[in-house]
XYZ file of C-alpha atoms in Angstrom:
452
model
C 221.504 190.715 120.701
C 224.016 190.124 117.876
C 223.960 193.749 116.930
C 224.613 194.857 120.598
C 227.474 192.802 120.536
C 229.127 194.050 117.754
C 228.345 197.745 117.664
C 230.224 197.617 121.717
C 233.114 195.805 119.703
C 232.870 198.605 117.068
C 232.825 201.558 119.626
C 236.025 199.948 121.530
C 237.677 199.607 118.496
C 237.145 203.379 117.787
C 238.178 204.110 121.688
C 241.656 202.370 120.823
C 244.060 205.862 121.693
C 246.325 206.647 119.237
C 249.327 207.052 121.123
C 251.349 210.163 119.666
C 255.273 210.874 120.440
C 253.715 214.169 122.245
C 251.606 212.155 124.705
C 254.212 209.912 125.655
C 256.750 212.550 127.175
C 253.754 213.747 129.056
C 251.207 210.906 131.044
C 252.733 207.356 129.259
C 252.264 205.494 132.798
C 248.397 206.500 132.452
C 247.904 206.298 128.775
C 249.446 202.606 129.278
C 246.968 201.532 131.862
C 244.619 202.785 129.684
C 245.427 200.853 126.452
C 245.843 197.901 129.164
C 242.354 198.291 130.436
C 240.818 198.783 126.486
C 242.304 195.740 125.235
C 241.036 193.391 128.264
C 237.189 194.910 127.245
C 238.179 194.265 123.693
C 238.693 190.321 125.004
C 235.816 190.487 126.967
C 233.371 191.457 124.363
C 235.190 189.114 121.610
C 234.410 186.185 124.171
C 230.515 187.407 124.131
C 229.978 187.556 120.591
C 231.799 183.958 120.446
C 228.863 182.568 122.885
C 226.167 184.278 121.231
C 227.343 182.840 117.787
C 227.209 179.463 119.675
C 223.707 179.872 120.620
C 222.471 181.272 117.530
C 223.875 178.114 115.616
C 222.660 175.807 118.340
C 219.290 177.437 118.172
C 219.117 177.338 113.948
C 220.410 173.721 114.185
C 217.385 172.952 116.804
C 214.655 174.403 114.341
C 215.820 172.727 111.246
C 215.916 169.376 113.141
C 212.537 169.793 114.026
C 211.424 170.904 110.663
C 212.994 167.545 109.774
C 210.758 165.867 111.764
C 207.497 167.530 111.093
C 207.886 166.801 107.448
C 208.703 163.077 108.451
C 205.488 163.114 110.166
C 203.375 164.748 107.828
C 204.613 162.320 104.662
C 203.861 159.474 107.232
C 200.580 160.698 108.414
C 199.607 161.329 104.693
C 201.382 157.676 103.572
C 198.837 156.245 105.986
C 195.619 157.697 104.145
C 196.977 157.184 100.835
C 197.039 153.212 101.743
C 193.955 153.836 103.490
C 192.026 155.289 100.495
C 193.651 152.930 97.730
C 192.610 150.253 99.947
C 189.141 151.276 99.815
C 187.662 151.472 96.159
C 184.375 153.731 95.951
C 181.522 151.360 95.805
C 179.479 153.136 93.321
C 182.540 153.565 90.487
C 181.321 152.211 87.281
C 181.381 148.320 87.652
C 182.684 147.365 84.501
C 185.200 150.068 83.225
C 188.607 148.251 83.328
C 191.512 147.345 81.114
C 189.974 148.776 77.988
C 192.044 150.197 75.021
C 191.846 154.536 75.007
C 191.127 154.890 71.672
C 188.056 152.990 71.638
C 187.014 152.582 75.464
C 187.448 153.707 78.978
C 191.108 153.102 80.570
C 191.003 151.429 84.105
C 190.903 154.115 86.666
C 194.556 154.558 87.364
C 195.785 153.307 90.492
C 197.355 156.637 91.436
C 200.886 157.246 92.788
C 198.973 158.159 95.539
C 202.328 156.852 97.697
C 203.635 160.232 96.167
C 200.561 162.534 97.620
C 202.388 162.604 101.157
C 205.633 163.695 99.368
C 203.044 166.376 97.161
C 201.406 167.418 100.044
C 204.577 168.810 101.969
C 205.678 170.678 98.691
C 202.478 172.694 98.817
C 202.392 173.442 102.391
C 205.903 173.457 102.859
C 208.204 174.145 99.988
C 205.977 175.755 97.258
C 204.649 177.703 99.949
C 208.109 179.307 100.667
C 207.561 179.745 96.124
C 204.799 181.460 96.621
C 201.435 179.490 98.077
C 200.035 181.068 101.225
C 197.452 180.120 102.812
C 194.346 182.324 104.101
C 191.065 180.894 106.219
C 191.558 177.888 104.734
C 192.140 178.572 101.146
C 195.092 178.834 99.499
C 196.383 181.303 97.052
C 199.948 181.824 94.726
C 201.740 185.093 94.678
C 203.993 185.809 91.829
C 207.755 186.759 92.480
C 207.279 190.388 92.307
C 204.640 189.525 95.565
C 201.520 190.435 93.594
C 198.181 187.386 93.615
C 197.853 185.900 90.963
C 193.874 184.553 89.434
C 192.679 182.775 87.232
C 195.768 181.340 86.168
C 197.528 178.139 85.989
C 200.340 176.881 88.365
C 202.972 174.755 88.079
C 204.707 172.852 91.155
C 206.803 169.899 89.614
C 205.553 167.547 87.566
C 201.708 168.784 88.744
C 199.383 171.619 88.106
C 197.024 173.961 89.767
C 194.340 176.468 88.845
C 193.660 179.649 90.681
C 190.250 181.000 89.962
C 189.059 184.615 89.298
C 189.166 184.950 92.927
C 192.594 184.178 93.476
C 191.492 180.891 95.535
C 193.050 177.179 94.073
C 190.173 175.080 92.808
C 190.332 171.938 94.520
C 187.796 168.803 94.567
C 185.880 170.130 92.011
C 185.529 169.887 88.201
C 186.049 172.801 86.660
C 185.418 174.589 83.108
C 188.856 176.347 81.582
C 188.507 177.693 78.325
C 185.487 175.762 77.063
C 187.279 172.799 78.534
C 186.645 170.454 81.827
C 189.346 169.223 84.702
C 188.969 167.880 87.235
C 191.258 168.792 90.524
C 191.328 166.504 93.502
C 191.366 167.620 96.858
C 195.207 168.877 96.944
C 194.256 170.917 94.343
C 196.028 168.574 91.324
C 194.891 168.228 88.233
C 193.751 164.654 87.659
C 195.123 162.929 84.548
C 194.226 159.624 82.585
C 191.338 157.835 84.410
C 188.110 158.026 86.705
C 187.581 160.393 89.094
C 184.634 161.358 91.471
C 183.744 164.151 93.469
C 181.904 161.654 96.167
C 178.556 162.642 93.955
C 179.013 162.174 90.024
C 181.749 160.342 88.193
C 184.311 162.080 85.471
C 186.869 160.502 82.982
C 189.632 162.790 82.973
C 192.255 162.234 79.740
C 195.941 162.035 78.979
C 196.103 165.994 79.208
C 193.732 166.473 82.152
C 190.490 167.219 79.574
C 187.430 165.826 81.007
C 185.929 163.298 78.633
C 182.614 164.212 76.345
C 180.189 162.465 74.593
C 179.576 158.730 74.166
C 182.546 156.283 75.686
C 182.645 152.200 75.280
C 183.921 150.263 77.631
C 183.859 146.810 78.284
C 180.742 146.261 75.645
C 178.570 149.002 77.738
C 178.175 152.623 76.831
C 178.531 155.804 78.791
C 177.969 159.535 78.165
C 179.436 162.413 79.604
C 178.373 165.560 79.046
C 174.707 166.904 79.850
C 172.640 170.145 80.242
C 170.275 170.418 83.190
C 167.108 170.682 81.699
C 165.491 172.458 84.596
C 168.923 174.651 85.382
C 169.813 175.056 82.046
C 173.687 174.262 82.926
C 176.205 172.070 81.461
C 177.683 169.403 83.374
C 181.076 167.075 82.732
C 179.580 164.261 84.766
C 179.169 160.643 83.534
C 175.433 160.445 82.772
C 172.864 158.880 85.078
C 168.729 158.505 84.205
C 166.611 159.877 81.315
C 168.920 162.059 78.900
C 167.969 163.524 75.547
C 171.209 162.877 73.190
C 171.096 164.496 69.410
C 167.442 164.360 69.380
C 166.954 160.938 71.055
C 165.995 159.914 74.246
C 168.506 157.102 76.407
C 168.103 155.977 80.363
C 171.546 155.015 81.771
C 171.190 153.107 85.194
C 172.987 154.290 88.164
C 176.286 153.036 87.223
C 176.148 154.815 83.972
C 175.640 152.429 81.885
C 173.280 152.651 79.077
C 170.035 150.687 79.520
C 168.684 148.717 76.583
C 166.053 145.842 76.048
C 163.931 146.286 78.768
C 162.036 148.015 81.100
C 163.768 150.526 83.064
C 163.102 153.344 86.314
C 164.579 156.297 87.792
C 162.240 155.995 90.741
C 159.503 158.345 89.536
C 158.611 157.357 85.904
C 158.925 153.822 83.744
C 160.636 153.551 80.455
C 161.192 151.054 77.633
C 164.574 151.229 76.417
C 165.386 149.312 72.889
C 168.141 147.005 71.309
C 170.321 150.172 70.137
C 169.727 152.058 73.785
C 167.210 154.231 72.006
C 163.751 154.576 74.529
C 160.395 153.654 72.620
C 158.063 156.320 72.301
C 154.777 156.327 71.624
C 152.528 152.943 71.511
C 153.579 149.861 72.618
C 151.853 146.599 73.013
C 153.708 144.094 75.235
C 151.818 140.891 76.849
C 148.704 141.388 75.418
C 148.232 144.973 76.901
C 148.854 148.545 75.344
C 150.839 151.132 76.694
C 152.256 154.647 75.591
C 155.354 156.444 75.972
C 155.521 160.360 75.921
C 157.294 161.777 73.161
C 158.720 164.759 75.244
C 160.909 162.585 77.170
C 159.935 158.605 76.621
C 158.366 158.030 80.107
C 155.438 155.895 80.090
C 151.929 157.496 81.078
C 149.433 157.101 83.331
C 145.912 158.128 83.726
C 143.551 160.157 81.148
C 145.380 161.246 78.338
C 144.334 162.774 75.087
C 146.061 161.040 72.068
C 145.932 162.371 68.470
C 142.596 163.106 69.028
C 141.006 160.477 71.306
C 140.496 160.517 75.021
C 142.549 156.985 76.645
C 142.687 156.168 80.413
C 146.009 154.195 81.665
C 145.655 152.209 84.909
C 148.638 152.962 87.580
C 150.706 150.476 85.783
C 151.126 152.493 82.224
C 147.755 149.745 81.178
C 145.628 151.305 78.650
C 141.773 150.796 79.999
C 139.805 148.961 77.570
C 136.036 147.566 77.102
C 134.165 148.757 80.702
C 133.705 151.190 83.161
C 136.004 153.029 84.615
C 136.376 155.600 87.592
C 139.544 158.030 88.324
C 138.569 159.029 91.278
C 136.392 161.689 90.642
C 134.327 160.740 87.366
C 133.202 157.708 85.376
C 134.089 157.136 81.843
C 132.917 154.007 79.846
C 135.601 152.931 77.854
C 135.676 151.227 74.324
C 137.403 147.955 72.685
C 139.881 150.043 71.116
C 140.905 152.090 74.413
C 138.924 155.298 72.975
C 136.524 156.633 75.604
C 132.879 157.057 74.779
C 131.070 159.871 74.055
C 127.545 161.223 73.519
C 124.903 158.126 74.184
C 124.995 155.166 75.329
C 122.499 152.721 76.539
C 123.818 149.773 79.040
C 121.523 147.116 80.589
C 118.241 148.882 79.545
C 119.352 152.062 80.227
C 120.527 155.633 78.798
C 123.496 157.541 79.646
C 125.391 160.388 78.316
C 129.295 161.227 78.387
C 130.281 164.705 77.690
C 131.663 164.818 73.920
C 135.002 166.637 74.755
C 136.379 164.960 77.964
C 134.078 161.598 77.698
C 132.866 161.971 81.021
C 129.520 160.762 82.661
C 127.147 163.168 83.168
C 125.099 163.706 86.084
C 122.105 166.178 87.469
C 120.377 169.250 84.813
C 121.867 168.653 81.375
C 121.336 170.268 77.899
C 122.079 168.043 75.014
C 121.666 169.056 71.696
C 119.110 172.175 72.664
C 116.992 169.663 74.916
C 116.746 169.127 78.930
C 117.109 166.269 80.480
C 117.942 165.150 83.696
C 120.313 162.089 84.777
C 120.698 160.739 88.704
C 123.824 160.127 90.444
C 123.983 157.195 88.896
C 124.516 158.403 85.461
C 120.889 157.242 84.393
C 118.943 159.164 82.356
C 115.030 160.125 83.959
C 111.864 159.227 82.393
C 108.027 159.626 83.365
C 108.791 160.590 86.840
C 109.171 163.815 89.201
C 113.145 164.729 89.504
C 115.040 167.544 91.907
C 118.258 168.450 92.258
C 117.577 169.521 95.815
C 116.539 173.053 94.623
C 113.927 172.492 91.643
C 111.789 170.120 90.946
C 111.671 168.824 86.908
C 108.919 165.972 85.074
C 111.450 164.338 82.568
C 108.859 162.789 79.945
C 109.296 159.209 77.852
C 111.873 160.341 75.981
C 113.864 161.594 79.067
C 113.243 165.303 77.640
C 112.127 167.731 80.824
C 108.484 169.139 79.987
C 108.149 172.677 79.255
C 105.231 175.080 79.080
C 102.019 173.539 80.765
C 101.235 170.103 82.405
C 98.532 168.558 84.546
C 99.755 165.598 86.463
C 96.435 164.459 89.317
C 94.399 166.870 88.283
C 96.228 169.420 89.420
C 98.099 172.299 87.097
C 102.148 173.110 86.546
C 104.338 175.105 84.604
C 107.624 174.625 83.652
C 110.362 177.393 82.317
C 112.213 177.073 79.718
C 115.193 175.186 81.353
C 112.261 172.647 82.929
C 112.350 173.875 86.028
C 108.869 174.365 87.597
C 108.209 177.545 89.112
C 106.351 178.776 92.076
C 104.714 181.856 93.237
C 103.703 184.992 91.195
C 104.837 184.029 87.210
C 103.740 186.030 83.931
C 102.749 183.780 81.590
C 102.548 185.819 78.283
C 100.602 188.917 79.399
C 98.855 187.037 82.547
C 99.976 186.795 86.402
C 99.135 184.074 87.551
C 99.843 182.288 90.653
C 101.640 178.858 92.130
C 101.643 177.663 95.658
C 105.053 176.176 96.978
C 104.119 172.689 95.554
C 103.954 174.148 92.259
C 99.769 173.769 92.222
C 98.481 176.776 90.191
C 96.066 178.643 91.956
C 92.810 179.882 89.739
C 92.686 183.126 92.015
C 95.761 185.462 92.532
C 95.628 186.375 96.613
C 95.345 189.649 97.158
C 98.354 191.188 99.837
């Protein structure tokens, strides 16, 4: 509307006659009402740019006023969450990481100028936006001065700093690896500086120049570590520790604060562990009340069930307690163990009776078995046969006094049997060196082959 105004000012201007000396002897009464009638549209059109100016200031004056007051109420909205979250300390921060000295322990987690966070979060959306922060779906990104994005690139708004990524997005609530180094930026996208910080699932110590703490950190006589690979993702993580870690070649459990576990028994849930005096967690064998138990040397949990040990077969009960002296049953097999925790194999003869344990896994052996180039035959109970008929539901066997199944020939009631060479007696037509002969379904050999 302004430029309507003044180009009608500009082509009245230009209409403006000239009056020459020649026009006036000729038409000077109409050339008079003419300039007359120019210069009262020259007023008129003066007076409408004068009330469009007015409007245009009212309207500017209007917008800035309530630009005013959306700021007021964004720093006030923001004030009111900044109480809200000082006022309301995460419950699972380290318990006992306060008023420590930096060189040689954790700082208290700084109570932040969070009263400024209201006053930082209008610069970003208001006046570093106008610098060069726009915002897209929810993310926000920084374009240079020449109006080009920038990524992966630091920013600097004041006294605080930002990281674009490769994608040109700022890296907010996150830790984040720069250069081989950690930082941690909170959910306005700031780099965090001197203290703890969390990310609502693992805890961070950020330092005097924003570098997230590594490696072992004292604080208040306890001992943290931050720093870790995933042993199942293989990635690196800044995070305060938490669990079973493996440190320079030793094993440590730090409980769910963080703090290192020592001189005692200790669980993530899922496995037991002994941590000692120094933090260090016992591996190996360890006898504690009276009982034995071992620790794993791949990662120091305690173990459970059968378990072959530098040559010996053990058995630990549910709670890490090596078996000793007696039966035992896992469910599925019985194994007889020894004084010394060792299970038993080969022979053994318990209240007047023979049994056998298999020499490589020490279990009890039942049904057909072939020890040592011999038959014999054991029932579901583990004992060995002797001078009696045995089956295993599809043969029939004689095991003899010794427990050894008969072979060859044998009359038992004056009737006749053979057995193969695995003991098994055998039934209908059978070639017996260069002989057929014949045995009914009971095994009865029959002097006279029928005839089909």
């Amino acid at each position: 509307m302004k430029k309507d105004s003044f180009a009608l000012l500009l082509t009245t201007l230009l209409m403006i006659p000239t009056i020459s000396f020649a026009q006036e002897n000729g038409n000077a009464s109409e050339e008079l009402n003419s300039t007359i009638a120019a210069e009262e549209q020259i007023v008129q059109s003066q007076a409408a740019i004068q009330e469009e100016l007015s409007e245009t200031v009212k309207t500017e004056q209007i917008e800035q006023t309530d630009d005013a007051k959306a700021v007021e109420e964004t720093q006030a909205t923001e004030q009111a969450e900044t109480t809200e979250t000082q006022s309301s300390q995460p419950e699972t921060a380290p318990a006992d990481t306060q008023q420590t000295d930096r060189q040689t322990s954790a700082q208290q987690e700084p109570v932040q100028s969070e009263q400024n966070e209201a006053v930082q979060s209008a610069a970003l959306h208001n006046d570093v936006s106008a610098a060069g922060w726009v915002q897209s779906s929810g993310e926000w990104y920084y374009y240079d001065e020449y109006g080009y994005p920038v990524y992966n690139q630091w920013v600097q708004s004041g006294s605080n700093w930002y990281f674009v990524d490769y994608s040109g997005r700022m890296v907010t609530s996150q830790a984040h690896e720069i250069d081989g180094h950690g930082y941690y930026f909170d959910h306005l996208g700031v780099m965090k500086t001197n203290g703890w910080v969390s990310d609502g699932y693992n805890w961070y110590y950020a330092t005097a120049n924003g570098t997230l703490w590594e490696g072992w950190l004292p604080s208040n006589g306890k001992w943290y570590y931050f720093g870790t690979y995933d042993e199942y993702s293989g990635e690196y993580s800044y995070a305060m520790a938490k669990g079973p870690h493996s440190i320079d070649g030793s094993h440590y459990f730090f409980d769910q604060n963080g703090a290192m576990a020592t001189n005692g028994w200790v669980t993530d849930g899922y496995s037991w562990y002994y941590a000692q005096g120094n933090g260090t967690l016992y591996l190996g064998w360890l006898s504690s009340g009276g009982k034995w138990y071992y620790f794993d040397y791949y990662d120091g949990s305690m173990v459970t069930g059968y378990q072959y040990i530098d040559g010996s077969d053990y058995f630990f009960d549910g709670s890490g307690v090596m078996i000793t002296n007696g039966w035992y049953f896992d469910g599925y097999d019985w194994y007889y163990v020894n004084r010394n925790g060792t299970l038993h194999t080969g022979w053994l003869s318990s209240g007047g009776k023979w049994y056998h344990f298999d020499k490589e896994y020490g279990y009890m052996e039942t049904g057909w078995t072939i020890i040592n180039g011999t038959n014999y035959f054991f029932d579901q109970s583990g004992v060995m046969k002797t001078n009696s008929w045995v089956t295993d539901g599809n043969d029939w066997y004689y095991a003899t006094g010794s427990g050894a199944l008969k072979t060859g020939w044998f009359t038992s009631g004056g009737n006749s049997y053979y057995f193969n060479a695995y003991g098994e007696m055998v039934r209908g037509y059978y070639v017996i060196g260069f002989d057929y002969h014949y045995f009914n379904s009971n095994g009865v050999w029959q002097d006279s082959v029928p005839i089909y």
